[in-house]
mmCIF file with all atom_site columns, C-alpha atoms in Angstrom:
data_model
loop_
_atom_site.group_PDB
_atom_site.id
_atom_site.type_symbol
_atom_site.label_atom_id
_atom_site.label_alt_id
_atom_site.label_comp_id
_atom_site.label_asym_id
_atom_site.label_entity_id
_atom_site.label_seq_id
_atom_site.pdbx_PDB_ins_code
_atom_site.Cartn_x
_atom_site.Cartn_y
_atom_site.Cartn_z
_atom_site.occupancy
_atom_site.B_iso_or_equiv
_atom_site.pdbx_formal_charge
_atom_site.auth_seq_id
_atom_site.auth_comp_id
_atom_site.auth_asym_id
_atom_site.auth_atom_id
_atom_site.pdbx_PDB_model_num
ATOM 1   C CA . UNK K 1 1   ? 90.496  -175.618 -83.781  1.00 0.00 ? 2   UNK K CA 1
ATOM 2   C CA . UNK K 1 2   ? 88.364  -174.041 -86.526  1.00 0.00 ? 3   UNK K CA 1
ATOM 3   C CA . UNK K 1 3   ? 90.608  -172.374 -89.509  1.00 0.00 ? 4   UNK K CA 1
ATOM 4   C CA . UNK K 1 4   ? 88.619  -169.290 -91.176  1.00 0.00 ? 5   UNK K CA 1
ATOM 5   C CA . UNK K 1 5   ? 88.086  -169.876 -95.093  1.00 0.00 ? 6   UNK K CA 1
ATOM 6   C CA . UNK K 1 6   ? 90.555  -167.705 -96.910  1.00 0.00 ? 7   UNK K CA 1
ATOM 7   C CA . UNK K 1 7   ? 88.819  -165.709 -99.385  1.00 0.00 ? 8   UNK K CA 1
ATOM 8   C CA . UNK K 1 8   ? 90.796  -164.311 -102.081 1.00 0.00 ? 9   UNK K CA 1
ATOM 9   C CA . UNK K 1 9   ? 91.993  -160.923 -102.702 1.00 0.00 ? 10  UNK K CA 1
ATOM 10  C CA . UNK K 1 10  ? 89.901  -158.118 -103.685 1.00 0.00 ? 11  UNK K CA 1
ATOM 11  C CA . UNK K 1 11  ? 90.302  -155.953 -106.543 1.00 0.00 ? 12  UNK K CA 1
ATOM 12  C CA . UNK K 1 12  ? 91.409  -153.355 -104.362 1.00 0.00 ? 13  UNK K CA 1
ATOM 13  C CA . UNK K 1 13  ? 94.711  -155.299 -103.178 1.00 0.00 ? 14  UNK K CA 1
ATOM 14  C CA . UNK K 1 14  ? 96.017  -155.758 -106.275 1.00 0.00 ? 15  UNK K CA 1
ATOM 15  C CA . UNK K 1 15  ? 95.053  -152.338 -107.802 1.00 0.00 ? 16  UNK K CA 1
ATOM 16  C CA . UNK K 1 16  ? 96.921  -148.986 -108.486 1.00 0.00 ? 17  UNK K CA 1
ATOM 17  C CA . UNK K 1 17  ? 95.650  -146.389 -106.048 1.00 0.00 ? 18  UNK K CA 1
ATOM 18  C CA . UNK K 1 18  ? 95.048  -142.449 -107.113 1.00 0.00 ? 19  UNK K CA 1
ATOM 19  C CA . UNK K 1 19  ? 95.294  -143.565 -110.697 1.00 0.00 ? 20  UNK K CA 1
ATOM 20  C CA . UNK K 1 20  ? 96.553  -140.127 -112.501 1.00 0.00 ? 21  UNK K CA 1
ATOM 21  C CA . UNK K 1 21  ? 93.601  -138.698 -114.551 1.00 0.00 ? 22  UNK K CA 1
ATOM 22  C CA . UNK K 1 22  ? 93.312  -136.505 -116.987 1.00 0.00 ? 23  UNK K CA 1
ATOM 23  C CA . UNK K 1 23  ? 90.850  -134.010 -117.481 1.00 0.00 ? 24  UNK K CA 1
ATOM 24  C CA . UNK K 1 24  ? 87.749  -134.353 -120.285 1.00 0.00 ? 25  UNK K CA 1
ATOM 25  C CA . UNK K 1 25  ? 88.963  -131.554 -122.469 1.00 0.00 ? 26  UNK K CA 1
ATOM 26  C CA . UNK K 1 26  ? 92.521  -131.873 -122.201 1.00 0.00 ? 27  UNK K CA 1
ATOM 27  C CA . UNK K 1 27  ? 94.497  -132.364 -125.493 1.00 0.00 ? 28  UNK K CA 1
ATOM 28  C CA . UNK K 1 28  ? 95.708  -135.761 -126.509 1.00 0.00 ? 29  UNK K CA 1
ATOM 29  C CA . UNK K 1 29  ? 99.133  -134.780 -126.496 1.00 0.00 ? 30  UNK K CA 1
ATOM 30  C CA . UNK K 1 30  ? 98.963  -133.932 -122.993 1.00 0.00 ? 31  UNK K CA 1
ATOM 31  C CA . UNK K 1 31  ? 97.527  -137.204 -122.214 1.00 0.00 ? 32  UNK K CA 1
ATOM 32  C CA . UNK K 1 32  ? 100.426 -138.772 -124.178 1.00 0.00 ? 33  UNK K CA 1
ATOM 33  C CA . UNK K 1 33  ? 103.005 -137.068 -122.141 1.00 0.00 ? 34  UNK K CA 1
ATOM 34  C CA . UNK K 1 34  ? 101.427 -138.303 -118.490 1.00 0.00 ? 35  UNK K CA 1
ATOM 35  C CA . UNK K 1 35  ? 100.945 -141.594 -119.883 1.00 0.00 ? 36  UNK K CA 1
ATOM 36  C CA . UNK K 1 36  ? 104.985 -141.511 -120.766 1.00 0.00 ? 37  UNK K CA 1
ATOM 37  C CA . UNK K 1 37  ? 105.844 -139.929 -117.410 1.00 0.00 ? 38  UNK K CA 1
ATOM 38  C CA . UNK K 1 38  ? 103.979 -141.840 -115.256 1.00 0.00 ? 39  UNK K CA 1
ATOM 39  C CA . UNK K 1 39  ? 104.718 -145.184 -117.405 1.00 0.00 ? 40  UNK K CA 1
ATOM 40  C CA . UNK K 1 40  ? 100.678 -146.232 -117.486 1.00 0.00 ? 41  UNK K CA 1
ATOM 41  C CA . UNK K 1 41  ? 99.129  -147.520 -120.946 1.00 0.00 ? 42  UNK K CA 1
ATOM 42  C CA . UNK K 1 42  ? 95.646  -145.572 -119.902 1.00 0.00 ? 43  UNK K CA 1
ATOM 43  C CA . UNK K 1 43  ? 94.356  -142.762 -117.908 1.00 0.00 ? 44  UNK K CA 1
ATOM 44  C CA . UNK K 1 44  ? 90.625  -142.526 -116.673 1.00 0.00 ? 45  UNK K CA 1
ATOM 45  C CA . UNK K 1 45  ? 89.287  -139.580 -117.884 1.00 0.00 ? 46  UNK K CA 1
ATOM 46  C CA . UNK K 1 46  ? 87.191  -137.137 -115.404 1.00 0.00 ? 47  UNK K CA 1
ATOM 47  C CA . UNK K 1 47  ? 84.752  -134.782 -116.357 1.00 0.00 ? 48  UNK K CA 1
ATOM 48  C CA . UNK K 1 48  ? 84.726  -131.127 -113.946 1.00 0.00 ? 49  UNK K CA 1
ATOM 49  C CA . UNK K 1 49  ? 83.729  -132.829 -110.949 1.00 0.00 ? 50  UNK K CA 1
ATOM 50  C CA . UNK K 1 50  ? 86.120  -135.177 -110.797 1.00 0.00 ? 51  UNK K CA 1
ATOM 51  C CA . UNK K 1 51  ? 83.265  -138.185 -111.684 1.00 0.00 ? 52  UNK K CA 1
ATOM 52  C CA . UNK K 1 52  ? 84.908  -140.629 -114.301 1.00 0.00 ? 53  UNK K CA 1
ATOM 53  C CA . UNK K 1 53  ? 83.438  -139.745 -117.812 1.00 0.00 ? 54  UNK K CA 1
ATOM 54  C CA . UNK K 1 54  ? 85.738  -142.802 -119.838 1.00 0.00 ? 55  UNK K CA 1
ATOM 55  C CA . UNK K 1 55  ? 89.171  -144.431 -120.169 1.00 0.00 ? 56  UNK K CA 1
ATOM 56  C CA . UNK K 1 56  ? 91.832  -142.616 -122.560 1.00 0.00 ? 57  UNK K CA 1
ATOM 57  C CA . UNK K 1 57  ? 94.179  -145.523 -124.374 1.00 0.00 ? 58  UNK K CA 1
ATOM 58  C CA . UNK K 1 58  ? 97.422  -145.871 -125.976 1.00 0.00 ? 59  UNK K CA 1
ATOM 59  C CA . UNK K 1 59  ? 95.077  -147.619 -128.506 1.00 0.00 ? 60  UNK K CA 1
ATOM 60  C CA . UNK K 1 60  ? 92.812  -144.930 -128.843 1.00 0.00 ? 61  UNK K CA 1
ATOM 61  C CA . UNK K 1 61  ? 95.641  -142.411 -129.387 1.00 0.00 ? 62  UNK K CA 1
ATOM 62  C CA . UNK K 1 62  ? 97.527  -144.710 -131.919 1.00 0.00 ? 63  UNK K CA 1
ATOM 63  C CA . UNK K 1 63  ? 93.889  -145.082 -133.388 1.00 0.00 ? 64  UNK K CA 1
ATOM 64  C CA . UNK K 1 64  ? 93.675  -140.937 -133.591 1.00 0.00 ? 65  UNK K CA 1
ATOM 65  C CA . UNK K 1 65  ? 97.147  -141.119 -135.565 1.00 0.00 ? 66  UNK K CA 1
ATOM 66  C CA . UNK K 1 66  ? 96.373  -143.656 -138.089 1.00 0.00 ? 67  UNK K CA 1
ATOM 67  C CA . UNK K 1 67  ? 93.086  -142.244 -138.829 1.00 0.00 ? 68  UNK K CA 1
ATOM 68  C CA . UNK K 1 68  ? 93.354  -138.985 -141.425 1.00 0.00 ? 69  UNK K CA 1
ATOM 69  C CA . UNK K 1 69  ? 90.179  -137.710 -139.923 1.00 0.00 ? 70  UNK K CA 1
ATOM 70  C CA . UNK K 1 70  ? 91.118  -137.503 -136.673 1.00 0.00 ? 71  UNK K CA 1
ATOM 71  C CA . UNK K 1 71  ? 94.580  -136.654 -136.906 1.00 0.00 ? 72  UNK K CA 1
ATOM 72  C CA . UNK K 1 72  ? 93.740  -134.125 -139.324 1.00 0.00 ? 73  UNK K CA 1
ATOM 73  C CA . UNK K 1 73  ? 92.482  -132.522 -136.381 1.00 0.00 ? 74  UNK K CA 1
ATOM 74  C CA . UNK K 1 74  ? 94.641  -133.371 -133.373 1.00 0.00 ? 75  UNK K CA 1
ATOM 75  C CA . UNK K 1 75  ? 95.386  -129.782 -132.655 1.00 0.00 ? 76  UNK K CA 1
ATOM 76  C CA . UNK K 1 76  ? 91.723  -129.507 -131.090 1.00 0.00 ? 77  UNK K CA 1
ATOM 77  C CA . UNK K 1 77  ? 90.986  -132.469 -130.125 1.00 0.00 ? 78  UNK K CA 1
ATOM 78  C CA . UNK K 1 78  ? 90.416  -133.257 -126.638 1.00 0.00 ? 79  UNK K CA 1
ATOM 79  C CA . UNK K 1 79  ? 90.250  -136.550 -124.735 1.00 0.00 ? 80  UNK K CA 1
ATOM 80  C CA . UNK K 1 80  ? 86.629  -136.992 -124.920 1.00 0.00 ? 81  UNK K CA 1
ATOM 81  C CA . UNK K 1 81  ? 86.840  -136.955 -128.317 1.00 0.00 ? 82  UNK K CA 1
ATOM 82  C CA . UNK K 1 82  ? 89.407  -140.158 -128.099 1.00 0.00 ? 83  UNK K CA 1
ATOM 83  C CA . UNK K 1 83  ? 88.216  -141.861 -124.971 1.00 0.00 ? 84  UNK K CA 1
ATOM 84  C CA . UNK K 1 84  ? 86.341  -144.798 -124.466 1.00 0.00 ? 85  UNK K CA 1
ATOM 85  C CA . UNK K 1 85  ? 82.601  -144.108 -123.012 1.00 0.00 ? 86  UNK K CA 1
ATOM 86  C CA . UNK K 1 86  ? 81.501  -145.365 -121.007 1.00 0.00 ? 87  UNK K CA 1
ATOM 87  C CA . UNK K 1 87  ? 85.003  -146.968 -119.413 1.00 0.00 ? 88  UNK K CA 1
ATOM 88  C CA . UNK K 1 88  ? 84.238  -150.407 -118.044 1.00 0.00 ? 89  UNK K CA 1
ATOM 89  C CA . UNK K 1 89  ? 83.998  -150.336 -114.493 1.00 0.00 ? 90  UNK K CA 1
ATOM 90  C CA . UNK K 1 90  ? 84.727  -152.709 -111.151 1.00 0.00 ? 91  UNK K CA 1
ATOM 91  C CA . UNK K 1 91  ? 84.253  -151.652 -107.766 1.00 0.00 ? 92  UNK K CA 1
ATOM 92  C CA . UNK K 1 92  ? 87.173  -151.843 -105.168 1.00 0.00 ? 93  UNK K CA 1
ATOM 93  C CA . UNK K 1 93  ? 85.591  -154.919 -103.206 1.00 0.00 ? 94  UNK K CA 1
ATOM 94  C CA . UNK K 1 94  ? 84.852  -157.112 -105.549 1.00 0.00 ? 95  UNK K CA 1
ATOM 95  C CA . UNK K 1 95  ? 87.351  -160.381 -105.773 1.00 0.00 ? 96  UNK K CA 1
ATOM 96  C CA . UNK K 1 96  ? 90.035  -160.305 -108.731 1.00 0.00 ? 97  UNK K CA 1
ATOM 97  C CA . UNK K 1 97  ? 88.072  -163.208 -110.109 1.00 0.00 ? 98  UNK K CA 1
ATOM 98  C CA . UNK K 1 98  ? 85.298  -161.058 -110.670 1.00 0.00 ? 99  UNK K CA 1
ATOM 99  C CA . UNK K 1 99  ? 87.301  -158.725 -112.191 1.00 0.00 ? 100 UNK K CA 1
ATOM 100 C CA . UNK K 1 100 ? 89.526  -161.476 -114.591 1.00 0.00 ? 101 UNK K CA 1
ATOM 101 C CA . UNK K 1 101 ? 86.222  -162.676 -115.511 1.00 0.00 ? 102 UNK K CA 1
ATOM 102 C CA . UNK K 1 102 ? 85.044  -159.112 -116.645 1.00 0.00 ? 103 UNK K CA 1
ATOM 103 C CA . UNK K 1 103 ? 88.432  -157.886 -118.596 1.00 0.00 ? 104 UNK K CA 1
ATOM 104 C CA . UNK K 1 104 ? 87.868  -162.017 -120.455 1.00 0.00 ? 105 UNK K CA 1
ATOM 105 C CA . UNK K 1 105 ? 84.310  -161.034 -121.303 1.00 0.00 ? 106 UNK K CA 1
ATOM 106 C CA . UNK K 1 106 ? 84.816  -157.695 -122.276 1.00 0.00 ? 107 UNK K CA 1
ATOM 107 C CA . UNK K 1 107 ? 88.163  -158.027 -124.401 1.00 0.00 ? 108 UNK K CA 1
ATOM 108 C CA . UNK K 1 108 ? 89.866  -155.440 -122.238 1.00 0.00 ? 109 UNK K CA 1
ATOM 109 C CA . UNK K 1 109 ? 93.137  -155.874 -119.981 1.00 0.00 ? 110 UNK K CA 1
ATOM 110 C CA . UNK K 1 110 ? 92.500  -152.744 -117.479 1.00 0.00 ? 111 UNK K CA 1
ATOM 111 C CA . UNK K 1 111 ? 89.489  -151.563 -115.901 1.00 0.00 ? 112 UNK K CA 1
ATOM 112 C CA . UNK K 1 112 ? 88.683  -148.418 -113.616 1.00 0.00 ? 113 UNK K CA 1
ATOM 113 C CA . UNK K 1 113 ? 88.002  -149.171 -110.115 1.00 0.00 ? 114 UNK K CA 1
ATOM 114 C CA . UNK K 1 114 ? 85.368  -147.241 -108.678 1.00 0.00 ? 115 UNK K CA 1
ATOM 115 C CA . UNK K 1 115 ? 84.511  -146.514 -105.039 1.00 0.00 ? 116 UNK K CA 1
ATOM 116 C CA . UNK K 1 116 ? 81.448  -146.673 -102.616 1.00 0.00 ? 117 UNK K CA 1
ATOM 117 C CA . UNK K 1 117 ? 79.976  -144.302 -105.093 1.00 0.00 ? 118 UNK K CA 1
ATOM 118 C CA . UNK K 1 118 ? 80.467  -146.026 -108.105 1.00 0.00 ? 119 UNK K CA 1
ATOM 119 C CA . UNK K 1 119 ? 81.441  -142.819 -110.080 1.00 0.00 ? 120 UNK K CA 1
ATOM 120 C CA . UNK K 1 120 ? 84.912  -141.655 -108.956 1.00 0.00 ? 121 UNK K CA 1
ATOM 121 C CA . UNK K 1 121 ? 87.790  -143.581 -109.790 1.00 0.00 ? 122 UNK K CA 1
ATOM 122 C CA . UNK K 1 122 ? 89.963  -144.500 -107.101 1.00 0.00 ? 123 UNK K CA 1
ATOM 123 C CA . UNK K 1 123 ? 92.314  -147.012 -108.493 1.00 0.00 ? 124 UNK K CA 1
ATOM 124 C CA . UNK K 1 124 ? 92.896  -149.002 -112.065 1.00 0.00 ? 125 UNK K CA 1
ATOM 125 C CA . UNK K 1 125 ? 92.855  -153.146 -112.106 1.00 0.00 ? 126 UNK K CA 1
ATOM 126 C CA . UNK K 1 126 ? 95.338  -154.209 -115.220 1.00 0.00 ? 127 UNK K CA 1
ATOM 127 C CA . UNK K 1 127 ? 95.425  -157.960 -116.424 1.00 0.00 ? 128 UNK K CA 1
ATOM 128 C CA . UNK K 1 128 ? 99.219  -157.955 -115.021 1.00 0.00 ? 129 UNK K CA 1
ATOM 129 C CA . UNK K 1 129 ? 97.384  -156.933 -111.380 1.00 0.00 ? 130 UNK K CA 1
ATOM 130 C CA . UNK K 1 130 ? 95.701  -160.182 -111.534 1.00 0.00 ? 131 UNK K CA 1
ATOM 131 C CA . UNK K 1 131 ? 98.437  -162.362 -113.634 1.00 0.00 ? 132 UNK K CA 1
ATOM 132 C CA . UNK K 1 132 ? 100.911 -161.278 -110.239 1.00 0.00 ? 133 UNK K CA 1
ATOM 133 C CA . UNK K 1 133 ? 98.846  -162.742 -107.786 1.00 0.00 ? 134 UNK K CA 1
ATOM 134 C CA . UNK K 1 134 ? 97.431  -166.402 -109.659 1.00 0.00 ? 135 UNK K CA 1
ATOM 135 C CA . UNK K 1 135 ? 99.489  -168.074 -108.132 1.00 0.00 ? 136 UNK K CA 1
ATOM 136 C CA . UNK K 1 136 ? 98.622  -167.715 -104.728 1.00 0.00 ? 137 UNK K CA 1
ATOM 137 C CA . UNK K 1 137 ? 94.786  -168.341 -105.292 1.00 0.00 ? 138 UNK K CA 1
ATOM 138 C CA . UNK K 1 138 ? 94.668  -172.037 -104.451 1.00 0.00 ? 139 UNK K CA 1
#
């Protein structure tokens, strides 16, 4: 009887589906409040078309308070002013090794999951994705 080699999970069985975006020019403090509401550290950001354009952070918007330049003008700043360009990408089939070994490369602990097209995001891969499912990858 012939067993079929398990192959691990892919980043898209560990990932958060329909991430909530936000919008290019939206303000910061907008950004803030979905972040708070929806309890997520980032949001992709999306530019008209709905094709992802960066990542906005709770490190980048900490970074826009304790710099006087920026938060000098927070009143019209918009989230690709803040965002990180271009956001580090993974698409949804790759394994979650793939993706760990990406986010330990890279310094990061999400990244944007992209689909067949590799420009719309359909889902966000967080270090604590991965750190929940370790154990089972023997």
């Amino acid at each position: 009887m012939m067993h079929a080699h398990r192959i691990g999970p892919s980043v898209a069985d560990v990932m958060t589906e329909e991430p909530v975006t936000v919008a290019a020019e939206e303000n910061p403090a907008q950004a803030a409040h979905l972040m708070d509401v929806h309890h997520v550290s980032a949001l992709p950001v999306v530019d008209d078309h709905g094709t992802l354009a960066g990542l906005l952070s709770q490190t980048d918007l900490m970074r826009a308070r304790t710099t006087a330049a920026l938060w000098q003008r927070w009143p019209t700043l918009q989230g690709r002013d803040l965002m990180t360009a271009p956001a580090l990408t993974v698409a949804m089939d790759a394994s979650i090794v793939d993706a760990a070994r990406t986010m330990e490369a890279e310094h990061v602990h999400r990244l944007v999951v992209t689909g067949a097209d590799d420009q719309m995001p359909v889902g966000v891969v967080s270090v604590s994705d991965l750190v929940r499912v370790i154990g089972d990858l023997r």
